[in-house]
PDB file of C-alpha atoms in Angstrom:
ATOM      1  CA  MET A 290      64.491 129.636 119.153  1.00  0.00           C
ATOM      2  CA  LEU A 291      67.762 127.713 119.245  1.00  0.00           C
ATOM      3  CA  ARG A 292      69.205 129.035 115.946  1.00  0.00           C
ATOM      4  CA  PRO A 293      70.471 132.406 117.316  1.00  0.00           C
ATOM      5  CA  VAL A 294      71.850 130.646 120.392  1.00  0.00           C
ATOM      6  CA  LEU A 295      73.976 128.073 118.629  1.00  0.00           C
ATOM      7  CA  PRO A 296      76.459 130.532 116.936  1.00  0.00           C
ATOM      8  CA  ALA A 297      76.852 132.370 120.250  1.00  0.00           C
ATOM      9  CA  ALA A 298      77.469 129.060 122.102  1.00  0.00           C
ATOM     10  CA  LEU A 299      80.050 128.085 119.463  1.00  0.00           C
ATOM     11  CA  LEU A 300      81.867 131.404 119.779  1.00  0.00           C
ATOM     12  CA  LEU A 301      81.829 131.094 123.551  1.00  0.00           C
ATOM     13  CA  PHE A 302      83.247 127.587 123.319  1.00  0.00           C
ATOM     14  CA  LEU A 303      86.038 128.698 121.000  1.00  0.00           C
ATOM     15  CA  ALA A 304      86.864 131.648 123.314  1.00  0.00           C
ATOM     16  CA  VAL A 305      87.133 129.321 126.285  1.00  0.00           C
ATOM     17  CA  MET A 306      89.324 126.931 124.245  1.00  0.00           C
ATOM     18  CA  LEU A 307      91.677 129.755 123.284  1.00  0.00           C
ATOM     19  CA  ARG A 308      91.780 131.207 126.762  1.00  0.00           C
ATOM     20  CA  SER A 309      92.587 127.858 128.391  1.00  0.00           C
ATOM     21  CA  GLY A 310      95.332 126.989 125.945  1.00  0.00           C
ATOM     22  CA  ALA A 311      93.518 123.865 124.772  1.00  0.00           C
ATOM     23  CA  MET A 312      93.719 125.156 121.212  1.00  0.00           C
ATOM     24  CA  ASP A 313      97.505 125.133 121.376  1.00  0.00           C
ATOM     25  CA  GLY A 314      97.400 121.499 122.535  1.00  0.00           C
ATOM     26  CA  LEU A 315      95.033 120.628 119.745  1.00  0.00           C
ATOM     27  CA  MET A 316      97.296 122.262 117.151  1.00  0.00           C
ATOM     28  CA  ASN A 317     100.288 120.435 118.556  1.00  0.00           C
ATOM     29  CA  PHE A 318      98.457 117.133 118.271  1.00  0.00           C
ATOM     30  CA  LEU A 319      97.230 117.912 114.719  1.00  0.00           C
ATOM     31  CA  ASP A 320     100.726 118.991 113.669  1.00  0.00           C
ATOM     32  CA  PHE A 321     101.764 115.354 113.921  1.00  0.00           C
ATOM     33  CA  GLY A 322      98.532 113.413 114.271  1.00  0.00           C
ATOM     34  CA  ALA A 323      96.543 114.666 111.255  1.00  0.00           C
ATOM     35  CA  GLY A 324      99.016 113.122 108.815  1.00  0.00           C
ATOM     36  CA  VAL A 325      99.019 109.821 110.733  1.00  0.00           C
ATOM     37  CA  LEU A 326      95.232 109.767 110.770  1.00  0.00           C
ATOM     38  CA  ALA A 327      95.155 110.502 107.020  1.00  0.00           C
ATOM     39  CA  LEU A 328      97.574 107.672 106.204  1.00  0.00           C
ATOM     40  CA  VAL A 329      95.766 105.200 108.505  1.00  0.00           C
ATOM     41  CA  SER A 330      92.373 106.138 107.001  1.00  0.00           C
ATOM     42  CA  LEU A 331      93.667 105.802 103.465  1.00  0.00           C
ATOM     43  CA  SER A 332      95.315 102.488 104.347  1.00  0.00           C
ATOM     44  CA  VAL A 333      91.998 101.223 105.625  1.00  0.00           C
ATOM     45  CA  THR A 334      90.427 102.521 102.387  1.00  0.00           C
ATOM     46  CA  VAL A 335      92.862 100.452 100.341  1.00  0.00           C
ATOM     47  CA  LEU A 336      92.105  97.377 102.506  1.00  0.00           C
ATOM     48  CA  TRP A 337      88.332  97.765 102.125  1.00  0.00           C
ATOM     49  CA  GLY A 338      88.718  98.399  98.432  1.00  0.00           C
ATOM     50  CA  LEU A 339      90.579  95.104  98.109  1.00  0.00           C
ATOM     51  CA  ALA A 340      87.996  93.367 100.254  1.00  0.00           C
ATOM     52  CA  ALA A 341      85.211  94.721  98.034  1.00  0.00           C
ATOM     53  CA  THR A 342      86.722  92.817  95.064  1.00  0.00           C
ATOM     54  CA  ASP A 343      86.617  89.486  96.834  1.00  0.00           C
ATOM     55  CA  ARG A 344      84.310  86.948  95.246  1.00  0.00           C
ATOM     56  CA  MET A 345      85.563  83.835  97.006  1.00  0.00           C
ATOM     57  CA  VAL A 346      84.244  84.614 100.475  1.00  0.00           C
ATOM     58  CA  LEU A 347      82.007  87.653 100.251  1.00  0.00           C
ATOM     59  CA  LYS A 348      78.510  87.600  98.781  1.00  0.00           C
ATOM     60  CA  SER A 349      77.029  90.418  96.728  1.00  0.00           C
ATOM     61  CA  GLY A 350      75.502  92.220  99.739  1.00  0.00           C
ATOM     62  CA  HIS A 351      78.738  92.001 101.661  1.00  0.00           C
ATOM     63  CA  ARG A 352      80.691  93.429  98.765  1.00  0.00           C
ATOM     64  CA  LEU A 353      78.258  96.363  98.580  1.00  0.00           C
ATOM     65  CA  LEU A 354      78.811  96.954 102.275  1.00  0.00           C
ATOM     66  CA  ALA A 355      82.603  96.770 101.791  1.00  0.00           C
ATOM     67  CA  GLN A 356      82.298  99.308  98.956  1.00  0.00           C
ATOM     68  CA  ALA A 357      80.340 101.671 101.205  1.00  0.00           C
ATOM     69  CA  VAL A 358      82.957 101.407 103.931  1.00  0.00           C
ATOM     70  CA  HIS A 359      85.685 101.877 101.292  1.00  0.00           C
ATOM     71  CA  ARG A 360      84.054 105.147 100.123  1.00  0.00           C
ATOM     72  CA  GLY A 361      83.407 106.327 103.705  1.00  0.00           C
ATOM     73  CA  THR A 362      86.989 105.776 104.884  1.00  0.00           C
ATOM     74  CA  GLY A 363      88.209 107.394 101.646  1.00  0.00           C
ATOM     75  CA  VAL A 364      86.252 110.544 102.392  1.00  0.00           C
ATOM     76  CA  ALA A 365      87.595 110.529 105.963  1.00  0.00           C
ATOM     77  CA  GLY A 366      91.140 110.055 104.657  1.00  0.00           C
ATOM     78  CA  LEU A 367      90.793 113.000 102.306  1.00  0.00           C
ATOM     79  CA  GLY A 368      89.383 115.080 105.143  1.00  0.00           C
ATOM     80  CA  PHE A 369      92.340 114.319 107.387  1.00  0.00           C
ATOM     81  CA  LEU A 370      94.648 114.922 104.417  1.00  0.00           C
ATOM     82  CA  GLY A 371      93.211 118.411 103.894  1.00  0.00           C
ATOM     83  CA  LEU A 372      93.569 119.056 107.636  1.00  0.00           C
ATOM     84  CA  HIS A 373      97.161 117.824 107.581  1.00  0.00           C
ATOM     85  CA  ILE A 374      98.038 120.187 104.690  1.00  0.00           C
ATOM     86  CA  TRP A 375      96.326 123.168 106.355  1.00  0.00           C
ATOM     87  CA  VAL A 376      98.100 122.611 109.660  1.00  0.00           C
ATOM     88  CA  LYS A 377     101.529 122.229 108.040  1.00  0.00           C
ATOM     89  CA  VAL A 378     101.051 125.477 106.095  1.00  0.00           C
ATOM     90  CA  ALA A 379      99.562 127.302 109.114  1.00  0.00           C
ATOM     91  CA  GLU A 380     102.444 126.236 111.328  1.00  0.00           C
ATOM     92  CA  GLY A 381     105.018 127.330 108.814  1.00  0.00           C
ATOM     93  CA  HIS A 382     106.495 123.894 108.105  1.00  0.00           C
ATOM     94  CA  THR A 383     106.013 124.545 104.389  1.00  0.00           C
ATOM     95  CA  ASP A 384     104.351 127.175 102.299  1.00  0.00           C
ATOM     96  CA  ALA A 385     101.176 127.057 100.216  1.00  0.00           C
ATOM     97  CA  GLY A 386     103.148 127.078  96.944  1.00  0.00           C
ATOM     98  CA  ALA A 387     105.168 123.996  97.913  1.00  0.00           C
ATOM     99  CA  ALA A 388     101.978 122.280  99.138  1.00  0.00           C
ATOM    100  CA  ALA A 389     100.383 122.918  95.768  1.00  0.00           C
ATOM    101  CA  VAL A 390     103.297 122.357  93.378  1.00  0.00           C
ATOM    102  CA  PRO A 391     105.245 119.099  93.846  1.00  0.00           C
ATOM    103  CA  PHE A 392     108.972 119.175  94.519  1.00  0.00           C
ATOM    104  CA  THR A 393     109.192 122.947  95.069  1.00  0.00           C
ATOM    105  CA  ASP A 394     109.768 123.011  98.867  1.00  0.00           C
ATOM    106  CA  GLY A 395     112.989 124.772  99.692  1.00  0.00           C
ATOM    107  CA  ALA A 396     114.143 122.484 102.529  1.00  0.00           C
ATOM    108  CA  ARG A 397     112.861 119.036 101.559  1.00  0.00           C
ATOM    109  CA  PRO A 398     111.673 119.125  97.978  1.00  0.00           C
ATOM    110  CA  GLY A 399     111.740 115.364  97.427  1.00  0.00           C
ATOM    111  CA  LEU A 400     109.921 114.269 100.577  1.00  0.00           C
ATOM    112  CA  ILE A 401     107.341 117.080 100.621  1.00  0.00           C
ATOM    113  CA  GLY A 402     106.876 116.617  96.842  1.00  0.00           C
ATOM    114  CA  LEU A 403     106.044 112.942  97.359  1.00  0.00           C
ATOM    115  CA  GLY A 404     103.293 113.963  99.755  1.00  0.00           C
ATOM    116  CA  THR A 405     101.860 116.564  97.352  1.00  0.00           C
ATOM    117  CA  LEU A 406     101.958 114.159  94.448  1.00  0.00           C
ATOM    118  CA  ALA A 407     100.289 111.447  96.485  1.00  0.00           C
ATOM    119  CA  ALA A 408      97.559 113.937  97.515  1.00  0.00           C
ATOM    120  CA  TYR A 409      96.794 114.738  93.890  1.00  0.00           C
ATOM    121  CA  VAL A 410      96.608 111.080  92.963  1.00  0.00           C
ATOM    122  CA  PHE A 411      94.288 110.325  95.870  1.00  0.00           C
ATOM    123  CA  ILE A 412      92.012 113.228  94.867  1.00  0.00           C
ATOM    124  CA  ALA A 413      91.966 112.056  91.250  1.00  0.00           C
ATOM    125  CA  VAL A 414      91.104 108.503  92.345  1.00  0.00           C
ATOM    126  CA  ALA A 415      88.331 109.780  94.618  1.00  0.00           C
ATOM    127  CA  VAL A 416      86.812 111.987  91.892  1.00  0.00           C
ATOM    128  CA  THR A 417      86.902 109.289  89.218  1.00  0.00           C
ATOM    129  CA  GLY A 418      85.583 106.780  91.748  1.00  0.00           C
ATOM    130  CA  ALA A 419      82.612 109.012  92.453  1.00  0.00           C
ATOM    131  CA  VAL A 420      81.784 109.241  88.744  1.00  0.00           C
ATOM    132  CA  ARG A 421      82.605 105.686  87.838  1.00  0.00           C
ATOM    133  CA  GLY A 422      79.354 105.361  85.820  1.00  0.00           C
ATOM    134  CA  ALA A 423      80.829 107.806  83.311  1.00  0.00           C
ATOM    135  CA  PHE A 424      83.529 105.261  82.387  1.00  0.00           C
ATOM    136  CA  THR A 425      81.480 102.942  80.187  1.00  0.00           C
ATOM    137  CA  GLY A 426      82.897 100.676  77.532  1.00  0.00           C
ATOM    138  CA  ILE A 427      85.934  98.432  77.616  1.00  0.00           C
ATOM    139  CA  THR A 428      88.569 101.112  76.889  1.00  0.00           C
ATOM    140  CA  ALA A 429      87.152 103.668  79.345  1.00  0.00           C
ATOM    141  CA  SER A 430      86.795 100.966  81.981  1.00  0.00           C
ATOM    142  CA  ARG A 431      90.436 100.049  81.607  1.00  0.00           C
ATOM    143  CA  TRP A 432      91.472 103.668  81.977  1.00  0.00           C
ATOM    144  CA  TRP A 433      89.334 103.953  85.118  1.00  0.00           C
ATOM    145  CA  ARG A 434      90.838 100.765  86.506  1.00  0.00           C
ATOM    146  CA  GLY A 435      94.388 101.859  85.787  1.00  0.00           C
ATOM    147  CA  LEU A 436      93.826 105.252  87.439  1.00  0.00           C
ATOM    148  CA  HIS A 437      92.101 103.659  90.457  1.00  0.00           C
ATOM    149  CA  MET A 438      95.036 101.234  90.905  1.00  0.00           C
ATOM    150  CA  SER A 439      97.449 104.189  90.962  1.00  0.00           C
ATOM    151  CA  ALA A 440      96.191 104.630  94.538  1.00  0.00           C
ATOM    152  CA  TYR A 441      98.634 101.871  95.502  1.00  0.00           C
ATOM    153  CA  ALA A 442     101.577 103.967  94.230  1.00  0.00           C
ATOM    154  CA  ALA A 443     100.138 107.057  95.946  1.00  0.00           C
ATOM    155  CA  TRP A 444      99.764 105.100  99.160  1.00  0.00           C
ATOM    156  CA  GLY A 445     103.426 104.039  98.950  1.00  0.00           C
ATOM    157  CA  MET A 446     104.542 107.634  98.342  1.00  0.00           C
ATOM    158  CA  ALA A 447     102.459 108.765 101.285  1.00  0.00           C
ATOM    159  CA  LEU A 448     104.048 106.151 103.480  1.00  0.00           C
ATOM    160  CA  VAL A 449     107.577 107.347 102.607  1.00  0.00           C
ATOM    161  CA  HIS A 450     106.463 110.956 103.092  1.00  0.00           C
ATOM    162  CA  GLY A 451     104.947 110.190 106.470  1.00  0.00           C
ATOM    163  CA  LEU A 452     108.011 108.359 107.732  1.00  0.00           C
ATOM    164  CA  ARG A 453     110.694 110.732 106.452  1.00  0.00           C
ATOM    165  CA  ALA A 454     109.307 114.249 105.823  1.00  0.00           C
ATOM    166  CA  GLY A 455     108.672 115.386 109.369  1.00  0.00           C
ATOM    167  CA  ARG A 456     110.123 114.824 112.793  1.00  0.00           C
ATOM    168  CA  PRO A 457     111.126 111.229 113.753  1.00  0.00           C
ATOM    169  CA  ALA A 458     107.979 109.160 114.081  1.00  0.00           C
ATOM    170  CA  ALA A 459     106.782 108.186 117.533  1.00  0.00           C
ATOM    171  CA  GLY A 460     106.729 104.523 118.464  1.00  0.00           C
ATOM    172  CA  TYR A 461     102.949 104.222 118.085  1.00  0.00           C
ATOM    173  CA  ALA A 462     103.115 105.835 114.651  1.00  0.00           C
ATOM    174  CA  LEU A 463     105.796 103.401 113.519  1.00  0.00           C
ATOM    175  CA  VAL A 464     103.688 100.509 114.742  1.00  0.00           C
ATOM    176  CA  GLY A 465     100.657 101.907 112.934  1.00  0.00           C
ATOM    177  CA  TYR A 466     102.588 102.354 109.715  1.00  0.00           C
ATOM    178  CA  ALA A 467     104.023  98.853 109.954  1.00  0.00           C
ATOM    179  CA  ILE A 468     100.557  97.361 110.526  1.00  0.00           C
ATOM    180  CA  CYS A 469      99.193  99.270 107.535  1.00  0.00           C
ATOM    181  CA  LEU A 470     102.054  98.141 105.329  1.00  0.00           C
ATOM    182  CA  VAL A 471     101.816  94.473 106.299  1.00  0.00           C
ATOM    183  CA  ALA A 472      98.014  94.405 106.065  1.00  0.00           C
ATOM    184  CA  VAL A 473      97.911  95.998 102.583  1.00  0.00           C
ATOM    185  CA  ALA A 474     100.795  93.847 101.311  1.00  0.00           C
ATOM    186  CA  VAL A 475      99.220  90.632 102.529  1.00  0.00           C
ATOM    187  CA  ARG A 476      95.741  91.518 101.256  1.00  0.00           C
ATOM    188  CA  LEU A 477      97.113  92.619  97.864  1.00  0.00           C
ATOM    189  CA  ALA A 478      99.145  89.411  97.527  1.00  0.00           C
ATOM    190  CA  LEU A 479      96.020  87.326  98.265  1.00  0.00           C
ATOM    191  CA  ARG A 480      94.091  89.413  95.705  1.00  0.00           C
ATOM    192  CA  MET A 481      96.741  88.832  93.048  1.00  0.00           C
ATOM    193  CA  ARG A 482      96.881  85.117  93.821  1.00  0.00           C
ATOM    194  CA  ASP A 483      93.098  84.731  93.506  1.00  0.00           C
ATOM    195  CA  SER A 484      93.049  86.764  90.324  1.00  0.00           C
ATOM    196  CA  ARG A 485      95.758  84.633  88.682  1.00  0.00           C
ATOM    197  CA  ARG A 486      93.964  81.487  89.771  1.00  0.00           C
ATOM    198  CA  ASN A 487      90.637  82.653  88.308  1.00  0.00           C
ATOM    199  CA  THR A 488      91.666  84.547  85.184  1.00  0.00           C
ATOM    200  CA  GLY A 489      95.379  84.203  84.718  1.00  0.00           C
ATOM    201  CA  GLU A 490      95.728  88.006  84.911  1.00  0.00           C
ATOM    202  CA  LEU A 491      96.806  90.539  87.491  1.00  0.00           C
ATOM    203  CA  PRO A 492      94.009  92.357  89.357  1.00  0.00           C
TER     204      PRO A 492
END
């Protein structure tokens, strides 16, 4: 009984949104906010990924929970990233070609290209993370680990892109970026220290 009603209700809701101008407000927010949400989500993903490797404090069950949160925030980050790209292309801030091919934007090739390159790395990390079981053996495992750690470089590129590619960041965005940067830097430093202490190698 409800199935035919739901699409009609959704269309009515969208019509009211468009008529009231709320859709314009939403697009204005997403024009700036989607990128911030993507970066914050991916920063949280990096933090939970680092937490999931901890063996000093967390027990096995806690690490499994941390891995689940790591994957969940990663999916959310990629969702916001896709939304961010769509909004920027839809609003005419860049074109689909520049969004797909790094360093081809006519106005800001370097900064937009960093964002595009970071997006590809994040997608590659997510895909290989989802099929981690396929990377068996010492050599394949090292390749997987190296690719997964490239997320740190992608995160750094995304941070530069977020701060410099668009309009000047609002105060709350700068605070959010700074918190993300400090949190990841501190957690990574602790991870490297624990790894050197335990194995004499970098994580």
